[in-house]
Short mmCIF file of C-alpha atoms and ligand atoms in Angstrom, two decimals:
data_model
loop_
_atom_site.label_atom_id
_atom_site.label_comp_id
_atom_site.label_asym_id
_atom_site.label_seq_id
_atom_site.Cartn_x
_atom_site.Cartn_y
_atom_site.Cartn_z
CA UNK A 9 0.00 0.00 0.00
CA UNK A 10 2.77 2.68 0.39
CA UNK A 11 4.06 4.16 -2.34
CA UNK A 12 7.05 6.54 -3.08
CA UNK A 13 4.10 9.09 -4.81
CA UNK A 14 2.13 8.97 -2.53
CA UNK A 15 1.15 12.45 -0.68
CA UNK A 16 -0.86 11.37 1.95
CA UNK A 17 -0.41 8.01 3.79
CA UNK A 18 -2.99 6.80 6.17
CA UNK A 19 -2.15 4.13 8.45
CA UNK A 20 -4.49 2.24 10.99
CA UNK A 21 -6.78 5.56 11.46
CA UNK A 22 -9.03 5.62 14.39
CA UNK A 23 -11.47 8.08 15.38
CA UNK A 24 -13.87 7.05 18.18
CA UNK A 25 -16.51 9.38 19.70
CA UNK A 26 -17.53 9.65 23.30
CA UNK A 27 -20.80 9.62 24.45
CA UNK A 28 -22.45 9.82 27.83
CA UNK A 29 -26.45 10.35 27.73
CA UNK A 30 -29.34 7.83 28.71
CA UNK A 31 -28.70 4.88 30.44
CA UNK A 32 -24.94 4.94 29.16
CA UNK A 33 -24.54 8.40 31.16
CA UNK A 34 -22.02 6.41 33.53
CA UNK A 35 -20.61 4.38 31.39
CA UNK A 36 -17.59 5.97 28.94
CA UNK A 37 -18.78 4.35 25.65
CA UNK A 38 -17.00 4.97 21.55
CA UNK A 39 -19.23 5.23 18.58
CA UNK A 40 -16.44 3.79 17.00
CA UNK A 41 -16.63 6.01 13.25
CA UNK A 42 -13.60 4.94 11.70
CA UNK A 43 -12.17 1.74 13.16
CA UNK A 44 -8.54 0.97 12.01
CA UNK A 45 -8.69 2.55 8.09
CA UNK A 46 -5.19 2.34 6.09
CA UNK A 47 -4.95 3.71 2.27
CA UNK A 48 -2.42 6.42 0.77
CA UNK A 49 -2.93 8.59 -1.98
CA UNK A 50 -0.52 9.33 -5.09
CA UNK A 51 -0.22 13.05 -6.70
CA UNK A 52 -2.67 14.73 -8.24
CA UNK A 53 -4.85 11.34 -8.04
CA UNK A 54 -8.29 11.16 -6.77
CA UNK A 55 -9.42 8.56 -4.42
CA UNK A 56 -12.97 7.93 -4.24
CA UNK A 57 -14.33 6.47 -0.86
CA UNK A 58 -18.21 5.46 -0.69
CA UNK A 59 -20.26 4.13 1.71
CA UNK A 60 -24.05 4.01 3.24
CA UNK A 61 -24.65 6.82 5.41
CA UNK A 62 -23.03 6.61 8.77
CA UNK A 63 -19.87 4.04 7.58
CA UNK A 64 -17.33 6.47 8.24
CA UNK A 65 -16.48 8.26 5.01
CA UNK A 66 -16.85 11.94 6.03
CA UNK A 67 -15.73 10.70 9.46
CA UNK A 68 -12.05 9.83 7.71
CA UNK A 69 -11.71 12.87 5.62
CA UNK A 70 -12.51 15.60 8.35
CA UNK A 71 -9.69 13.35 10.02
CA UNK A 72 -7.77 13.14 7.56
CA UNK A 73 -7.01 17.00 7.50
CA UNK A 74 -7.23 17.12 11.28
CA UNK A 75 -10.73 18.78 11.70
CA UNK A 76 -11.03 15.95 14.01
CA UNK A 77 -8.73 14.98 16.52
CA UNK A 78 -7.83 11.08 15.21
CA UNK A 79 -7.98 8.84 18.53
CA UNK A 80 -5.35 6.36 16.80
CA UNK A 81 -2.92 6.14 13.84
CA UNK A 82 -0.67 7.88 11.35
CA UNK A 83 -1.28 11.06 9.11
CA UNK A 84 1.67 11.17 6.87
CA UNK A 85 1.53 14.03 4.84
CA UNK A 86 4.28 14.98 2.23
CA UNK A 87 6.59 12.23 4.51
CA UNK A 88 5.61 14.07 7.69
CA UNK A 89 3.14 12.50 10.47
CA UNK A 90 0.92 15.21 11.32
CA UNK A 91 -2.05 12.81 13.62
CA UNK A 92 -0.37 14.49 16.72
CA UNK A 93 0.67 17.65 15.88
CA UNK A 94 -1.02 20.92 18.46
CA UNK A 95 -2.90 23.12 16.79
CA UNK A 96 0.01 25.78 16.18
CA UNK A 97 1.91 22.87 14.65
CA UNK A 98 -0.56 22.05 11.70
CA UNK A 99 -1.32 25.28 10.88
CA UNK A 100 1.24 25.17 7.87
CA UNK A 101 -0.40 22.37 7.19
CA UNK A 102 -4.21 23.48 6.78
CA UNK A 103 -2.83 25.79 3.73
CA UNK A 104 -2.37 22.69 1.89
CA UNK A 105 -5.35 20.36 2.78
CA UNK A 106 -8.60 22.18 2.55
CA UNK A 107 -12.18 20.62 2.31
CA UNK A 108 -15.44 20.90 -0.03
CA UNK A 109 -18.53 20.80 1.76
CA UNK A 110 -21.34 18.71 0.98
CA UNK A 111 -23.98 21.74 1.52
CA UNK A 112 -23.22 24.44 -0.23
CA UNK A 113 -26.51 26.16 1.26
CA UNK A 114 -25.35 25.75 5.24
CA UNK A 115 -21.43 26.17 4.22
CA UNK A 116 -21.34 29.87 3.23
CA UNK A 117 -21.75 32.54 5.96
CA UNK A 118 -25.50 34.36 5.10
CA UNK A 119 -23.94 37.71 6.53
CA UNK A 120 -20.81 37.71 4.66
CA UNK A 121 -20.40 38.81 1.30
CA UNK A 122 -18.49 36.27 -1.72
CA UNK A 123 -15.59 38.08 -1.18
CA UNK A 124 -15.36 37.88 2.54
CA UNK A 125 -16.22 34.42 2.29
CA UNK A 126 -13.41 33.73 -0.43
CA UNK A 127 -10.83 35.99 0.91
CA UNK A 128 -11.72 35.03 4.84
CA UNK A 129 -8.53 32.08 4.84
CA UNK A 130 -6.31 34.69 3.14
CA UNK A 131 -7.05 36.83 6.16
CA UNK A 132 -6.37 33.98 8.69
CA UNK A 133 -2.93 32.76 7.05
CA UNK A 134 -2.13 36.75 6.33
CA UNK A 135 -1.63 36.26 2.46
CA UNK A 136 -2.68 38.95 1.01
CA UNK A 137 -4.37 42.29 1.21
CA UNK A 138 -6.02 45.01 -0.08
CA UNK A 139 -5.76 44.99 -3.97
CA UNK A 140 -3.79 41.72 -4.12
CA UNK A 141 -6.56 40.20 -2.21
CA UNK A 142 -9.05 41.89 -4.23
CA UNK A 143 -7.46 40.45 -7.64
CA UNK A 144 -6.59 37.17 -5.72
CA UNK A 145 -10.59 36.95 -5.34
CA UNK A 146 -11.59 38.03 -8.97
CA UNK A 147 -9.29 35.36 -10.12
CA UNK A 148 -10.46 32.85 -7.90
CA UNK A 149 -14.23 33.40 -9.13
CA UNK A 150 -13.26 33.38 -12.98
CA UNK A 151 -11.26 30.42 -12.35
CA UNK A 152 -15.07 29.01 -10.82
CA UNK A 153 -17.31 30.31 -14.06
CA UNK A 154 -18.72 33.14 -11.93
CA UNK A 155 -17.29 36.98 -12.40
CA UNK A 156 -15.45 39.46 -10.50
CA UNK A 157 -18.81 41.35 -10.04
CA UNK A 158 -20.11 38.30 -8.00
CA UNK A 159 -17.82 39.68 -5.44
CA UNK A 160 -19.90 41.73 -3.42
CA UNK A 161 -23.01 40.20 -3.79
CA UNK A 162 -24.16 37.56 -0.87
CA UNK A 163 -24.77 33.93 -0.61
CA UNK A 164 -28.66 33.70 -1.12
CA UNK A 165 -28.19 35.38 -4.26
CA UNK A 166 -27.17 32.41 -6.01
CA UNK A 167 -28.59 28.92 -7.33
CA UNK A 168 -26.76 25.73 -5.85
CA UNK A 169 -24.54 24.95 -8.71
CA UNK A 170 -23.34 28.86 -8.24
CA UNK A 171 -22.95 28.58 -4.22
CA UNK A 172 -20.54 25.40 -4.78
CA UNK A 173 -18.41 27.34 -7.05
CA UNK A 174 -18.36 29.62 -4.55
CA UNK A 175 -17.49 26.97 -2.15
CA UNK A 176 -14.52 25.68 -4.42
CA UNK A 177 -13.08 28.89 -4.59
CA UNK A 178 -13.06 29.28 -0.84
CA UNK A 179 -11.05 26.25 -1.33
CA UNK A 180 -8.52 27.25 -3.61
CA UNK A 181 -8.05 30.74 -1.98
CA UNK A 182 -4.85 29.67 -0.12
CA UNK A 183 -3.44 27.63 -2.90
CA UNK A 184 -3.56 23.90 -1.32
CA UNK A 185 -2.44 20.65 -3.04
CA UNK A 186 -4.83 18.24 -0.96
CA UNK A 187 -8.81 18.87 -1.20
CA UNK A 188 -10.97 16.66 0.67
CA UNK A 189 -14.69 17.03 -1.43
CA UNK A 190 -17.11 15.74 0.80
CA UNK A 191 -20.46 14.94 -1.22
CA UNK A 192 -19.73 18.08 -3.74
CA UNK A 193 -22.11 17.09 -5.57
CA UNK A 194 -25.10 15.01 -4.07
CA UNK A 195 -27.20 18.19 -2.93
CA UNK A 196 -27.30 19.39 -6.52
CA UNK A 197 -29.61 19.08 -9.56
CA UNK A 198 -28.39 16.12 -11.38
CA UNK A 199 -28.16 18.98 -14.24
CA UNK A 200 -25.48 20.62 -12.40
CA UNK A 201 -23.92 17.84 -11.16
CA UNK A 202 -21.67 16.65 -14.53
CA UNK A 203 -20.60 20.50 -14.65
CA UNK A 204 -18.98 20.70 -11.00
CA UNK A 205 -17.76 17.26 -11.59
CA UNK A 206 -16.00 18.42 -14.85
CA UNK A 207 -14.47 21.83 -13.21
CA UNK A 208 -13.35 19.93 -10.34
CA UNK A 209 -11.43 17.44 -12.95
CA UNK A 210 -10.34 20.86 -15.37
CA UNK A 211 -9.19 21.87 -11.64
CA UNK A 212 -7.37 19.40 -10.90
CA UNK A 213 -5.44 19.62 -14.25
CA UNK A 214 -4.78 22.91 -14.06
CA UNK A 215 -3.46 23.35 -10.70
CA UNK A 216 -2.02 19.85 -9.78
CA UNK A 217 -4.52 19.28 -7.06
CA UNK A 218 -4.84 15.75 -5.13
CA UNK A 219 -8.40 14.92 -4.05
CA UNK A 220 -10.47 12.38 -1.35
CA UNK A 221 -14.07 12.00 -3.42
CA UNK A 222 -16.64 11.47 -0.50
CA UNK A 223 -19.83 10.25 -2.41
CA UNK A 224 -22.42 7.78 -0.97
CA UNK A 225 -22.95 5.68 -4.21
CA UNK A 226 -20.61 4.62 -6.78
CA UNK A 227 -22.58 6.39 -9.85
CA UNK A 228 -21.15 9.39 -8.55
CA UNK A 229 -17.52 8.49 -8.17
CA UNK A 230 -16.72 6.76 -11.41
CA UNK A 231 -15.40 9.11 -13.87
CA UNK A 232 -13.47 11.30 -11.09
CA UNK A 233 -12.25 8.47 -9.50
CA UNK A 234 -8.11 7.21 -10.28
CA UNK A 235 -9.16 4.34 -7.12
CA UNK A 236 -11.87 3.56 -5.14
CA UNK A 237 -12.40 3.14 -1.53
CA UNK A 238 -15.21 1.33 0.17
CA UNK A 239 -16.32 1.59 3.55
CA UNK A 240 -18.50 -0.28 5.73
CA UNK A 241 -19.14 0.37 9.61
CA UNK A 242 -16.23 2.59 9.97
CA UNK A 243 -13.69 -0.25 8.33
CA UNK A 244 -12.43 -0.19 4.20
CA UNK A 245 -13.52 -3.21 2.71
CA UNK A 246 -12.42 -3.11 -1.01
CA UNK A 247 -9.89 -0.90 -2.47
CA UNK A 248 -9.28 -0.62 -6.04
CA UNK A 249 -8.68 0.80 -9.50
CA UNK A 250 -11.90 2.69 -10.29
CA UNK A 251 -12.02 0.67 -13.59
CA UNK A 252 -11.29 -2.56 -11.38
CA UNK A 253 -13.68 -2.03 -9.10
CA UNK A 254 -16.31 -1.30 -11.80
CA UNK A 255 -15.15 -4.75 -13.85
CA UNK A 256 -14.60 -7.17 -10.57
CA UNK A 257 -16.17 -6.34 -7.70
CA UNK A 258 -15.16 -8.79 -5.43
CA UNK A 259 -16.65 -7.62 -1.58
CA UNK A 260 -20.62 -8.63 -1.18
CA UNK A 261 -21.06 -5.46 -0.23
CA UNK A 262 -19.28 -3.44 -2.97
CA UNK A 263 -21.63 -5.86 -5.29
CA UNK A 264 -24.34 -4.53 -3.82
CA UNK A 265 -23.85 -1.65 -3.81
CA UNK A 266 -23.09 -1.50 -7.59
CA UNK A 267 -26.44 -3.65 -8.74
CA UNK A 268 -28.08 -0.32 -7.61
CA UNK A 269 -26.59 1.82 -10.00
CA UNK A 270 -29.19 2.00 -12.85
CA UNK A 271 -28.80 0.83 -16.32
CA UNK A 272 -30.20 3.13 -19.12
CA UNK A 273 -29.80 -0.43 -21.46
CA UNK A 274 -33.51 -2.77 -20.29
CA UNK A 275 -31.41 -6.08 -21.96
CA UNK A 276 -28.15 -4.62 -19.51
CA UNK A 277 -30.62 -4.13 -16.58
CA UNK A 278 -32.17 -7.48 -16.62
CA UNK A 279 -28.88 -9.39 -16.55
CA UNK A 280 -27.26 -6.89 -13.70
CA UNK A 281 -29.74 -8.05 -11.40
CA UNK A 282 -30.30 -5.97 -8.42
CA UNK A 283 -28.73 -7.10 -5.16
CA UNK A 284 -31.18 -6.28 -2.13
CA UNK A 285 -29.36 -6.60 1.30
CA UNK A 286 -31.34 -7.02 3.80
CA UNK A 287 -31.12 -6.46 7.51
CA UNK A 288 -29.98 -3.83 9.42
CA UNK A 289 -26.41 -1.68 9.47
CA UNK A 290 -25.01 -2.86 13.26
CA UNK A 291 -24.51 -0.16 15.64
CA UNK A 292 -20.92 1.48 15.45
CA UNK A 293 -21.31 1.48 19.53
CA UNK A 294 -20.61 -1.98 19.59
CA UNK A 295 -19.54 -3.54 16.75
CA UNK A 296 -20.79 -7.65 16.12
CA UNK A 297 -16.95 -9.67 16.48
CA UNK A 298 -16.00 -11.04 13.17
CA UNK A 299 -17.02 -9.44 9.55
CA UNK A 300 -19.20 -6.48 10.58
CA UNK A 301 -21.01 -6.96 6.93
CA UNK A 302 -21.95 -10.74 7.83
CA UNK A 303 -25.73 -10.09 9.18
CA UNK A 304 -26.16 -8.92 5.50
CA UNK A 305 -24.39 -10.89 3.28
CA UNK A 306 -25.67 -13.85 1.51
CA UNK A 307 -22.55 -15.64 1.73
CA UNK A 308 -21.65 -15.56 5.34
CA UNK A 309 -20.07 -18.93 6.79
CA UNK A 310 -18.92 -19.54 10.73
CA UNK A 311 -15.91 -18.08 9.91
CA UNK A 312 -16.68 -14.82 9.83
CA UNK A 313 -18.51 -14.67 13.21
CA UNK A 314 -15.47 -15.51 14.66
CA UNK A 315 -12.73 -13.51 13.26
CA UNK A 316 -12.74 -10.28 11.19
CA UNK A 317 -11.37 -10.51 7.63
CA UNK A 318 -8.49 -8.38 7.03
CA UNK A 319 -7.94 -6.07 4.17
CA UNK A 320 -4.95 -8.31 1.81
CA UNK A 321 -4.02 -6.63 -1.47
CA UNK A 322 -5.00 -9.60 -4.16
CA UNK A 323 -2.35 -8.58 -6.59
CA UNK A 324 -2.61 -4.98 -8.62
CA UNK A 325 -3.58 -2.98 -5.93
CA UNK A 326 -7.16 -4.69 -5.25
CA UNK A 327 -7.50 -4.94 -2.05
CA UNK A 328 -10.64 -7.11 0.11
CA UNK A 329 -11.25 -7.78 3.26
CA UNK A 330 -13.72 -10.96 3.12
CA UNK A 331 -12.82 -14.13 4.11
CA UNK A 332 -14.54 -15.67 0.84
CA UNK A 333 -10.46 -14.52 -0.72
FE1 LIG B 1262 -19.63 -12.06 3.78
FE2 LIG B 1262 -17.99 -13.47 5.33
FE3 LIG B 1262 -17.01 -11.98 3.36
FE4 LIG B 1262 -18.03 -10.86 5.54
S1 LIG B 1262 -16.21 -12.14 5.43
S2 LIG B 1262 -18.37 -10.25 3.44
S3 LIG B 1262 -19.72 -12.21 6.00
S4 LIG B 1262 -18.33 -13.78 3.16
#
């Protein structure tokens, strides 16, 4: 899994949180979001990572760039291990890894205008100001479709599509090399979606950017996607080439989750056959011992009640943890 490219290198991430209410108020007691993760990144690659709601995607990239506090593990970024450094410490560091939001309507300040919003991390690392700033902030928008006369104007003022762009250029104020999207693109019209996908790639391109893809299905993640992450119950459980992934997917679960993706061909559909799981996600309180997937998988044997499969690289970089390989 390490590689001499890569920028970021994650190894055996943690993050648990506490919580004390109810009848656990005595007790300490871990929703356990992201339980033991490992996975690096190359340059100017994009990883994908998917996953049902709650399995720990957003968890691991707000970790990942040390909005969260990791409870275990390694953060090596650029050769350096940033998971414990104080908050004076990483502040070189946030320059460089910034983050997407997944709601461009709650993300932007109502009260400030696009400028303020845009220029607000050039203020906080002291970059620029005055008429550097300003120009800093007309480029910014033209390099986001929108106009230097957008600057002024506020949030509610714009459509969706318009308020991620806005969003993205808050990004790319400071000039980082890691972005961490987080759902970009799922609060969108699917109209708008292909666009912000396509700057985000003409982006990328243009200004050597690295990305983690958070997306919750893996329609979305496809053509971004250099590899492709899958998480269930706060653990990875297939890693892969996108194209891979898309050809061989070899984790029940990653199966699944592809039969959902719908086929515009009827002869196509009827042959990819839709896989329905059924029972419940487990709690992340208290994980079930063995394969976390098994109370949903149609293939489940002793086995994995009793020990948990670990992720093994297969050969090419495809990497599974079921004990089925
Ligand atoms: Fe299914 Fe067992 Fe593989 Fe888990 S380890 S995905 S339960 S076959």
């Amino acid at each position: 899994m390490e590689d001499k490219k890569a920028l970021l290198e994650v190894k055996g991430l943690k993050k648990y949180f506490e919580i004390r209410k109810g009848l656990l108020a005595n007790k300490k007691t871990y929703v356990k979001a992201v339980d033991d993760v490992s996975f690096a990144i190359n340059k100017g690659e994009t990883l994908g990572l998917v996953g049902e709601s709650g399995c720990g995607k957003t968890t691991t990239g707000r970790t990942v760039i040390k909005l969260y506090e990791p409870t275990a593990g390694q953060i090596i970024y650029n050769g350096q291990d940033i998971a414990k450094l104080s908050p004076s410490q990483i502040l070189p560091y946030r320059r460089k890894m910034q983050m997407i939001f997944q709601d461009p309507y709650a993300s932007l300040d109502a009260r400030m205008t696009v400028g303020d919003i845009i220029g607000e991390s050039l203020d906080i690392h002291g970059l620029m100001r005055g008429k550097e700033r300003a120009e800093r902030i007309h480029y910014l928008l033209s390099k986001v479709g929108l106009n230097r006369d957008h600057a002024s104007r506020y949030p509610h003022e714009f459509s969706g599509g318009q308020r991620q762009r806005i969003g993205i250029a808050r990004a790319l104020a400071v000039e980082p090399e890691f972005i961490v999207c987080d759902e970009p693109i799922s609060a969108l019209d699917v109209s708008i979606q292909a666009q912000v996908v396509n700057m985000l790639e003409d982006l990328q391109d243009d200004l050597g950017l690295t990305y983690l893809f958070i997306a919750h299905d893996l329609s979305m993640v496809k053509h971004i996607s250099t590899r492709i992450g899958v998480m269930y119950l706060g653990k990875m459980v297939e890693l892969a080439s996108s194209n891979e992934l898309y050809k061989k997917p070899l984790h029940p679960y990653t199966q699944a989750l592809l039969s959902a993706i719908p086929v515009p061909d009827p002869d196509m559909s009827a042959a990819n056959k839709r896989i329905m799981l059924e029972g419940e996600t487990p709690s992340p309180i208290d994980p079930p011992p063995g394969c976390r997937f098994k109370g949903r998988c149609r293939y489940a044997k002793p086995i994995c009640s009793e020990s948990e499969p670990e992720l093994k690289d297969l050969g090419g970089g495809h990497c599974v943890a079921c004990h089925l390989f």
